[in-house]
Coordinates of C-alpha atoms in Angstrom, one line a residue:
X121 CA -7.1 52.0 24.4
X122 CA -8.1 54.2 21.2
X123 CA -11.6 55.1 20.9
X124 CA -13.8 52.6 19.2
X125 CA -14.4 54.9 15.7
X126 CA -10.8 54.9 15.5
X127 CA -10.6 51.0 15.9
X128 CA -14.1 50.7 13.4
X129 CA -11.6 53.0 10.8
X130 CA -8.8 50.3 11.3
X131 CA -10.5 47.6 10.7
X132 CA -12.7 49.2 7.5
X133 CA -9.3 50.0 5.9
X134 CA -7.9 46.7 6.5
X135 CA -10.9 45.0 4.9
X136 CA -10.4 47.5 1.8
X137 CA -7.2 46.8 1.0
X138 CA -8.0 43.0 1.6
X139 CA -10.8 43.3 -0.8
X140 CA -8.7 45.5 -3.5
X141 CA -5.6 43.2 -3.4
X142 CA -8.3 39.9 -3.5
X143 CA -9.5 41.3 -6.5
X144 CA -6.7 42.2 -8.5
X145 CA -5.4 38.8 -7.9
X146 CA -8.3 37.5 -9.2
X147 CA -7.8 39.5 -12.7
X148 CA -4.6 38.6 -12.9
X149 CA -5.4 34.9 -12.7
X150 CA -8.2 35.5 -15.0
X151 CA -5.6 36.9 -17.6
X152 CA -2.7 34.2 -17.0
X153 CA -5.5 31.3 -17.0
X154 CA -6.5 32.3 -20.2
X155 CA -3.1 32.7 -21.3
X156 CA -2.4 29.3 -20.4
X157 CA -5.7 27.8 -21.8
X158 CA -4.4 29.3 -25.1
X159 CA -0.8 27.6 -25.1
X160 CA -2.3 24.4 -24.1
X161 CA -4.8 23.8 -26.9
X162 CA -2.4 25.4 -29.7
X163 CA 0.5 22.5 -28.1
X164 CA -2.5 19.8 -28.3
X165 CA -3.4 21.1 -32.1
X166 CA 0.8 20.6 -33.1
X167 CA 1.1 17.5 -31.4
X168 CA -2.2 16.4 -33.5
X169 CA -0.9 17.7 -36.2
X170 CA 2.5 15.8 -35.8
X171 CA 1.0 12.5 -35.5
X172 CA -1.2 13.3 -38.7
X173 CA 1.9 13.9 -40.5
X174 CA 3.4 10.4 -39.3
X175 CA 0.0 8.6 -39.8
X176 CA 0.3 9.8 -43.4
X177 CA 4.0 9.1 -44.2
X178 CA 3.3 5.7 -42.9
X179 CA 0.4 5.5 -45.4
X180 CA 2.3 6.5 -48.6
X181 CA 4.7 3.9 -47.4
X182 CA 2.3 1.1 -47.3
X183 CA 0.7 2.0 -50.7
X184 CA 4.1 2.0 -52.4
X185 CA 4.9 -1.5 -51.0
X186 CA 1.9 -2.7 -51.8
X187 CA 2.6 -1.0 -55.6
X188 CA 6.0 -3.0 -55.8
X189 CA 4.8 -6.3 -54.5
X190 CA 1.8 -6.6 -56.7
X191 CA 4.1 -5.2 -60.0
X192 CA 6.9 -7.7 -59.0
X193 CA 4.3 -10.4 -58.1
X194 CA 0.8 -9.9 -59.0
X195 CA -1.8 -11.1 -57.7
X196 CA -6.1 -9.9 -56.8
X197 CA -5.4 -10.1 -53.3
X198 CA -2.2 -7.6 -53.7
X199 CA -4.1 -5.6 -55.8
X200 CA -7.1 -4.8 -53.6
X201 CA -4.8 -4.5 -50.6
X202 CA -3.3 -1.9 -52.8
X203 CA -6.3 -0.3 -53.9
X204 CA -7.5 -0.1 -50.2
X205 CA -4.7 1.7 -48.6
X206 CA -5.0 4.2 -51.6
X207 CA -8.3 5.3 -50.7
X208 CA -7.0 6.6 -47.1
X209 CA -4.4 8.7 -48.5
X210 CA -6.4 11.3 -49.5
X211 CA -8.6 11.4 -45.8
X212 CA -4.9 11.5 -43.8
X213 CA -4.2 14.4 -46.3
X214 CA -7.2 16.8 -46.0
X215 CA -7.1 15.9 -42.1
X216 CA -3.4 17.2 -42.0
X217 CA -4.4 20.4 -44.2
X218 CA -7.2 20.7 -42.0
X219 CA -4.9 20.9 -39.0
X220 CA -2.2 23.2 -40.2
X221 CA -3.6 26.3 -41.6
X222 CA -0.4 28.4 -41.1
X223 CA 2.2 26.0 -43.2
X224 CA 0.1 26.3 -46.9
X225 CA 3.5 26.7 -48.7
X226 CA 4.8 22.6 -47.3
X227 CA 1.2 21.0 -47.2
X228 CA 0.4 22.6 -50.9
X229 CA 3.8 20.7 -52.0
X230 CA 3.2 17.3 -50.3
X231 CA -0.6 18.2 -52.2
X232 CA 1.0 18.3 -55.4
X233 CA 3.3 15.7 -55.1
X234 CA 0.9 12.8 -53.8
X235 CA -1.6 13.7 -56.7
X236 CA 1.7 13.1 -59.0
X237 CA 2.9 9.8 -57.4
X238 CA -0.6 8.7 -57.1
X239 CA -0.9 9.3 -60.5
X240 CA 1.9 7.3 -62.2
X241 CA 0.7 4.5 -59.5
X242 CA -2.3 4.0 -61.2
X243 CA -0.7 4.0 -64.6
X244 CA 2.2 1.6 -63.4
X245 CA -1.1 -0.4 -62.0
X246 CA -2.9 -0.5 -65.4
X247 CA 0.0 -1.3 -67.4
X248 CA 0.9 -4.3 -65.0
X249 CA -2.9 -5.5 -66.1
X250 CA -2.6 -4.8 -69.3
X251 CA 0.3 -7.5 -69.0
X252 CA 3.4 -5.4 -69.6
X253 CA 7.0 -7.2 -68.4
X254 CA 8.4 -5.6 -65.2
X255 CA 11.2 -5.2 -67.3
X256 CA 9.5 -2.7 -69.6
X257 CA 7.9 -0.7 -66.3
X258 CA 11.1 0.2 -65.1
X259 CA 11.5 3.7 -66.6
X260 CA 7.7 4.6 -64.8
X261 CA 9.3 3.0 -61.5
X262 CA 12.4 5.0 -61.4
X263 CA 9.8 8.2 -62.0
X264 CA 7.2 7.0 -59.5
X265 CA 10.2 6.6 -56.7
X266 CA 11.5 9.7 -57.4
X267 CA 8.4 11.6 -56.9
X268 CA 7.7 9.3 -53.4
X269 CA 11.7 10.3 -52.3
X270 CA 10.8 13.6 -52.7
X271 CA 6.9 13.7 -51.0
X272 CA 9.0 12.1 -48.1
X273 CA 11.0 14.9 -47.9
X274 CA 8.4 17.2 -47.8
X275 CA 6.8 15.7 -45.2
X276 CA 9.9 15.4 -43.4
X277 CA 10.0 19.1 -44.1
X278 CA 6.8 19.9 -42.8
X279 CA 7.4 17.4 -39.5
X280 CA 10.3 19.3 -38.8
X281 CA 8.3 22.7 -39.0
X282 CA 5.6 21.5 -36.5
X283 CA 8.6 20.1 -34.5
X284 CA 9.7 23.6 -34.3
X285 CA 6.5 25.3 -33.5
X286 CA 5.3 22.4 -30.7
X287 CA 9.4 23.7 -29.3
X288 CA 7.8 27.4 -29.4
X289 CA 4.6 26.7 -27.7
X290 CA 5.7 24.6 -25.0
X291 CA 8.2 27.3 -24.2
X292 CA 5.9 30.1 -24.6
X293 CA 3.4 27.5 -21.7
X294 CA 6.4 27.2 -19.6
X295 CA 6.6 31.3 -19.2
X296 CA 3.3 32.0 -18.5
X297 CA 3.0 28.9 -16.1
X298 CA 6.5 30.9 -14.4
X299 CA 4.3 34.2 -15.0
X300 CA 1.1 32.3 -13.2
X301 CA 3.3 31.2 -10.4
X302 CA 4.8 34.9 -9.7
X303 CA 1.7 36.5 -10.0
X304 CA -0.3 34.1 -7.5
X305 CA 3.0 34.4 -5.1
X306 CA 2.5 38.0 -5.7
X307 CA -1.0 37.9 -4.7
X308 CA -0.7 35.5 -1.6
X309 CA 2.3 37.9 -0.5
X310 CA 0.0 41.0 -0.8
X311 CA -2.7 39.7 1.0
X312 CA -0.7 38.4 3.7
X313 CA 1.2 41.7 4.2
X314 CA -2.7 43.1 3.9
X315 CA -3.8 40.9 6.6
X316 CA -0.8 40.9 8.8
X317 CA -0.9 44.8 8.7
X318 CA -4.8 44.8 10.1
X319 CA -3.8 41.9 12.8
X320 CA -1.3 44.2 14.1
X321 CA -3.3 47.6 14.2
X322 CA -6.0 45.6 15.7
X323 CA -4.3 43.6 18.1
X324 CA -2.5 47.3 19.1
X325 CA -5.9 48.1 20.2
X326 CA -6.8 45.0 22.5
X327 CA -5.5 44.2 26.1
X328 CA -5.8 40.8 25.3
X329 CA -1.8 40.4 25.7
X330 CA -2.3 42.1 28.9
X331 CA -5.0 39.7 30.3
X332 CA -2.4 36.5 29.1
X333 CA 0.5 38.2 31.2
X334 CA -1.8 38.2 34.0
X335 CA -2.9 34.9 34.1
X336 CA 0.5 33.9 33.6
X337 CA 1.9 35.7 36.3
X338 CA -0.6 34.2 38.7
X339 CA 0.1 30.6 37.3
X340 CA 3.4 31.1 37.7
X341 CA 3.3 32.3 41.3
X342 CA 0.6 29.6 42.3
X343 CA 3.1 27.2 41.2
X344 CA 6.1 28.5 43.6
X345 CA 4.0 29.0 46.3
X346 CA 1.9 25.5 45.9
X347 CA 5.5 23.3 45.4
X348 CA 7.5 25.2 47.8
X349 CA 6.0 24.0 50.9
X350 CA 5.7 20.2 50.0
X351 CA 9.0 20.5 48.4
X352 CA 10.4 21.8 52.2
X353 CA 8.6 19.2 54.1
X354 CA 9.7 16.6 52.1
X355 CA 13.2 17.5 52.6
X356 CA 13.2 17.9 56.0
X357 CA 11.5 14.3 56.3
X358 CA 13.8 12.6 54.1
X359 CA 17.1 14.0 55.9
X360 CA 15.8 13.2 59.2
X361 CA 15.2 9.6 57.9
X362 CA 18.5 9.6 56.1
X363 CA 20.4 10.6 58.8
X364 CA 19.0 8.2 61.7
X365 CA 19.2 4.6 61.2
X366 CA 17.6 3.3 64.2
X367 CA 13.5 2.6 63.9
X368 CA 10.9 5.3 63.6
X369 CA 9.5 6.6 67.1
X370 CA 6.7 8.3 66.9
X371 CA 7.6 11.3 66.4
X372 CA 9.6 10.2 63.3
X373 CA 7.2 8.2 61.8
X374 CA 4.6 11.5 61.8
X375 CA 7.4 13.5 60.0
X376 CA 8.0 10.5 57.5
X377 CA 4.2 10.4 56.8
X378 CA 4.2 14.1 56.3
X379 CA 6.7 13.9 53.8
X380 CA 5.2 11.2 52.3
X381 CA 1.9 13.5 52.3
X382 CA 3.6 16.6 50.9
X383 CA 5.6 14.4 48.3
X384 CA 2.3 12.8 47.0
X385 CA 0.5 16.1 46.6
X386 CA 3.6 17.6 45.0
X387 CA 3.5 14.6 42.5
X388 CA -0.1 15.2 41.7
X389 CA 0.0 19.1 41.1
X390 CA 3.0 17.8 38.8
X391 CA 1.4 15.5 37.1
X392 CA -1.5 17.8 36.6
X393 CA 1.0 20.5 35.0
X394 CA 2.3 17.6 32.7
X395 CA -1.1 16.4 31.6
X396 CA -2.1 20.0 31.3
X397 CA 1.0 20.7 28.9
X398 CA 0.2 17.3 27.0
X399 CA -3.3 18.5 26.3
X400 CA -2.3 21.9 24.8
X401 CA 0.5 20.6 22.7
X402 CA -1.8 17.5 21.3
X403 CA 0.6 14.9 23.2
X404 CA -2.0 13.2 25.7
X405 CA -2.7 9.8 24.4
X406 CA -6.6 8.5 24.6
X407 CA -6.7 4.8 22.8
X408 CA -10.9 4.1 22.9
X409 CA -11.4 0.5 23.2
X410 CA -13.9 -1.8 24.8
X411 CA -13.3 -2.2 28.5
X412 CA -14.5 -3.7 31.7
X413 CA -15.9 -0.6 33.9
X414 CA -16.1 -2.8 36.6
X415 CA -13.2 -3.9 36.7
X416 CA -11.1 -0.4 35.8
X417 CA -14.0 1.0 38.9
X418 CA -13.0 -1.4 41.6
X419 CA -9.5 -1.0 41.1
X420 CA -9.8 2.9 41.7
X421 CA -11.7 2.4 44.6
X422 CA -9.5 -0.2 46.5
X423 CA -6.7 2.6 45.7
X424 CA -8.4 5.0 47.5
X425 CA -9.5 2.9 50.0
X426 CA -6.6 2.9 52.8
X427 CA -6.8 7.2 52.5
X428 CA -10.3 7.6 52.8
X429 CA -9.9 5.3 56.0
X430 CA -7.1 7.3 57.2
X431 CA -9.3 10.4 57.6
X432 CA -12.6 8.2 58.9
X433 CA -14.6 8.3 56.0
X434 CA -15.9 5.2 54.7
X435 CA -16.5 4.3 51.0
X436 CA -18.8 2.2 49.1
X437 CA -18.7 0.8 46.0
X438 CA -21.9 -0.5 43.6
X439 CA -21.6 -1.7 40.2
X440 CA -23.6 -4.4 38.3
X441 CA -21.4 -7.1 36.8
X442 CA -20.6 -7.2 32.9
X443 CA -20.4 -3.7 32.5
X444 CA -18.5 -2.7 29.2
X445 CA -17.7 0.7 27.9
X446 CA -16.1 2.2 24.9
X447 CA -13.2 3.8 26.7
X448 CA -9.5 4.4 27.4
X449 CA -8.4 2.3 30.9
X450 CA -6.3 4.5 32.0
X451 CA -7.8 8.1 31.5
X452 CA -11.1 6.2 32.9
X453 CA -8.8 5.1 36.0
X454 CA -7.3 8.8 36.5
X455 CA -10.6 10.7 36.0
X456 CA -12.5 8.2 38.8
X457 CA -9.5 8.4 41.1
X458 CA -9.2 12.3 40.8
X459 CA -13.1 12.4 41.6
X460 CA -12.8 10.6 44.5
X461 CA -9.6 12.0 45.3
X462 CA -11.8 15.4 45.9
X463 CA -14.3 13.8 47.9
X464 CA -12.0 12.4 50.3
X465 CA -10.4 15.4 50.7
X466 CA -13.5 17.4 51.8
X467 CA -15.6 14.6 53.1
X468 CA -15.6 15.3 57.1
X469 CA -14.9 12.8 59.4
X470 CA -17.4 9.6 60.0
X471 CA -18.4 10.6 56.5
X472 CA -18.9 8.4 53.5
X473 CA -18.2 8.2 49.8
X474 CA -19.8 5.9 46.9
X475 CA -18.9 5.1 44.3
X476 CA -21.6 3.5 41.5
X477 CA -21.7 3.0 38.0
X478 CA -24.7 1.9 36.2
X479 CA -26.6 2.5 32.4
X480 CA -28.7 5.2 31.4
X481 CA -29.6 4.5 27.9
X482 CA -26.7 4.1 25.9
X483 CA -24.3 5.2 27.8
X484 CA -22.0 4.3 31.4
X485 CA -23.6 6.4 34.2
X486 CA -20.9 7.1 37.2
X487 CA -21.2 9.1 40.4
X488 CA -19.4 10.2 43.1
X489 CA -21.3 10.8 46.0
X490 CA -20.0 12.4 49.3
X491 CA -21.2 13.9 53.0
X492 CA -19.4 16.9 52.2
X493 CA -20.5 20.6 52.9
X494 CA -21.2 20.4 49.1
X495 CA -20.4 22.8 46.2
X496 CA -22.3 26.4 46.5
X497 CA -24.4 27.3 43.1
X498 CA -21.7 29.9 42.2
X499 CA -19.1 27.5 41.7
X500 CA -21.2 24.4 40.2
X501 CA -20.4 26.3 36.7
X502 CA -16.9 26.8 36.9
X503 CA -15.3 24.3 39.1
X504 CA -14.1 22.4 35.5
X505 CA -12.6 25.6 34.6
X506 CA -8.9 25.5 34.5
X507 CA -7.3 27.2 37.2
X508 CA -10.4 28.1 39.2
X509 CA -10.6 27.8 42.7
X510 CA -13.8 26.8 44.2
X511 CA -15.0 28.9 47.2
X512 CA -15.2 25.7 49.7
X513 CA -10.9 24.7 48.6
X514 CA -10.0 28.1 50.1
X515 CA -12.5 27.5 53.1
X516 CA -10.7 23.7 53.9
X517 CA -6.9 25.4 52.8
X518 CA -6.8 22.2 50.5
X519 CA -5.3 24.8 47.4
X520 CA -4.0 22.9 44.4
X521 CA -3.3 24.4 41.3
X522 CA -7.3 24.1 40.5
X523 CA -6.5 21.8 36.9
X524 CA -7.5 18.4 38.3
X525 CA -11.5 18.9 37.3
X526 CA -10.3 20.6 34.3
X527 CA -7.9 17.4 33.0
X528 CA -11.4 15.4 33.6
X529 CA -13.7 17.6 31.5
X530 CA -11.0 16.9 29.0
X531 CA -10.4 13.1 29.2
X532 CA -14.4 12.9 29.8
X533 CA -14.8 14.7 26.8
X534 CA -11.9 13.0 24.1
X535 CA -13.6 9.6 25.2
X536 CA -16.8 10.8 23.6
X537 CA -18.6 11.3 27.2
X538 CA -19.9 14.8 29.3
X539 CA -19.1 15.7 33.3
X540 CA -20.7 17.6 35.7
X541 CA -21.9 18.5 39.2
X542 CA -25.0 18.5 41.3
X543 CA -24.8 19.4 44.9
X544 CA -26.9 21.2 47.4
X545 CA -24.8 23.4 50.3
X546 CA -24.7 21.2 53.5
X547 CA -26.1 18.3 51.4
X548 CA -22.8 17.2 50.3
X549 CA -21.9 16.5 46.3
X550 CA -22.3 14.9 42.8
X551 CA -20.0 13.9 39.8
X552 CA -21.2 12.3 37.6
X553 CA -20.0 11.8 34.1
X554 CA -20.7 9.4 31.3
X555 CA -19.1 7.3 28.5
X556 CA -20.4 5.5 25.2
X557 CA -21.9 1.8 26.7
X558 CA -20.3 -0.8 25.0

């Protein structure tokens, strides 16, 4: 490894060059965001100034159907419609000046022109109620709709103009939204590359890749050496019983049993691997609902029950009825089962196990109790650790792969519950763990 003030250096440069691409990203979205705050309100002032436009061609062509009706017609209620929709020309007018300070030479026309055909309104207006013929207004008509066809035009003129400039802006948004886009990609990519380039002159400096190798390497030759021997035995028993069809003697029935021994713990360090691989890729399934303990409790115990015979050691069970738990069956089932599966297996002859479940507080209190030579202080901290083996497994030759407690801290732990052991040598052993009451 490097000395440390060349791996302090490292990691001071890498944090510099972190820090000075983090910052000229952030000027550079500084400059496109206000860029793009600029297009967006000068887009949202056209389109304004579009609909003002609109708002006041619609108006001229109310007032000069209102114009024509009442000089056709007549009539005080044509009139005052007439004289109302006058008097919001001239607001839609200044609004749309207002709004379009760069296109004086169009809005100064359409200007002129309302104040003109405005103008000979009013006069065709007073002559009509002075009581002039329609006939005799038609020379002032033909003048008045000249003047409106050609205000329309100007405001088509002028509509066309802002059409053109919203065309403009928008485009100009859309390039500095692409410009945005590249220069945050830009950034992200720098800083990436930045970090990426510190990782790996860090990492170069660790032996962390060493330590993984390792514990790989020992996995990996626990495993042959753990599943070769059952593997054999099995074998052997099942070509012996293969090949003779007559009834077991004895003799055959021990090599049968073996296998079936060596087959069941082969099963069990398998499972363990599966469950193990489940856990670490985010497969294992835990579906929480409200359960009989009892029930799940007794069940594990009677499956234990001919094994823990089979060795001379007795086992008791105590629960009180209607006991209910927020938890998943079958991770319950296989965490109780592998508990007593371990005290079985170092519980001496003509000793005894119990099982008992029972509240503390809120929660499901369950313990596994055993005669066993019990757990020695060293190893009461890491037994749940995955791949340790305890001190008293190598003592009774019992080796698994050492991920059976391990799988329970997990289970114990995704069911909202905590696990642990209490044990004094020669006094035999504790588990206990807990689960939410229900």
């Amino acid at each position: 490894m490097r000395p440390a003030s060349a791996l302090r250096r490292r990691l001071v440069l890498s944090f510099a060059a972190a820090a000075v691409a983090l910052i000229g990203l952030g000027t550079l979205a500084t400059w496109t965001g206000t860029g793009l705050r600029q297009a967006a309100r000068l887009i949202d002032r056209t389109q304004r100034v579009i609909a003002q436009i609109e708002a006041l061609g619609t108006g001229v062509d109310r007032v000069e159907a209102l114009k024509n009706d009442y000089l056709v017609v007549g009539g005080a209620a044509r009139l005052a419609a007439y004289n109302t929709a006058t008097k919001l020309i001239e607001p839609l007018f200044t609004e749309a000046r207002t709004l379009t300070p760069g296109q004086h030479r169009h809005i100064d026309e359409v200007g002129l022109l309302i104040v003109e055909w405005l103008g000979r309104s009013d006069s065709l207006i007073r002559r009509k109620n002075a009581g002039q013929q329609p006939q005799s207004l038609d020379p002032q008509v033909s003048g008045s709709r000249r003047v409106v066809t050609d205000l329309r035009d100007e405001l088509a003129s002028l509509r066309l103009e802002e059409d053109r400039l919203l065309d403009e802006r928008i485009n100009t948004l859309r390039q500095r939204g692409t410009l945005a886009m590249a220069v945050t990609l830009a950034g992200a990519a720098l800083s990436l590359i930045v970090m990426i380039w510190g990782a790996a002159q860090t990492l170069r400096d660790l032996d962390r890749r060493l330590a993984l190798e390792h514990m790989r390497d020992e996995l990996t030759h626990h495993i042959n050496h753990e599943l070769r021997g059952p593997a054999t035995s099995l074998v052997m028993a099942l070509s012996l019983l293969k090949d003779d069809k007559k009834p077991l003697d004895d003799e055959q029935r021990a090599i049968v049993e073996a296998g079936l021994r060596s087959a069941e713990h082969l099963k069990r360090m398998t499972d363990d691997l599966l469950d193990v691989t489940r856990l670490e890729t985010g497969k294992l399934r835990v579906e929480i609902k409200r359960i009989d303990a009892g029930a799940v409790l007794g069940l594990c115990a009677d499956s234990v029950r001919s094994a823990a015979a089979s060795r001379g050691v007795s086992l008791a069970y105590e629960a009180p009825p209607a006991l209910f738990v927020h938890a998943d069956p079958i991770r319950m089932r296989q965490v109780v089962c592998n508990l007593l599966d371990n005290a079985i297996k170092f519980t001496p002859a003509e000793g005894s196990i119990r099982l008992r479940a029972e509240r503390d507080g809120v929660d499901l209190l369950v313990t596994v109790a055993d005669t066993g030579p019990g757990i020695p202080a060293v190893d009461l901290e890491r037994i749940f650790d995955r791949l340790y083996q305890s001190q008293r497994t190598a003592q009774k030759g019992a080796l698994g792969l050492g991920l059976g407690l391990a799988i329970c801290r997990e289970l114990i732990g995704r069911q909202g519950g905590r696990i642990w052991a209490e044990s004094e040598p020669g006094q035999g052993s504790l588990l206990r763990f807990t689960l939410p009451a229900a």
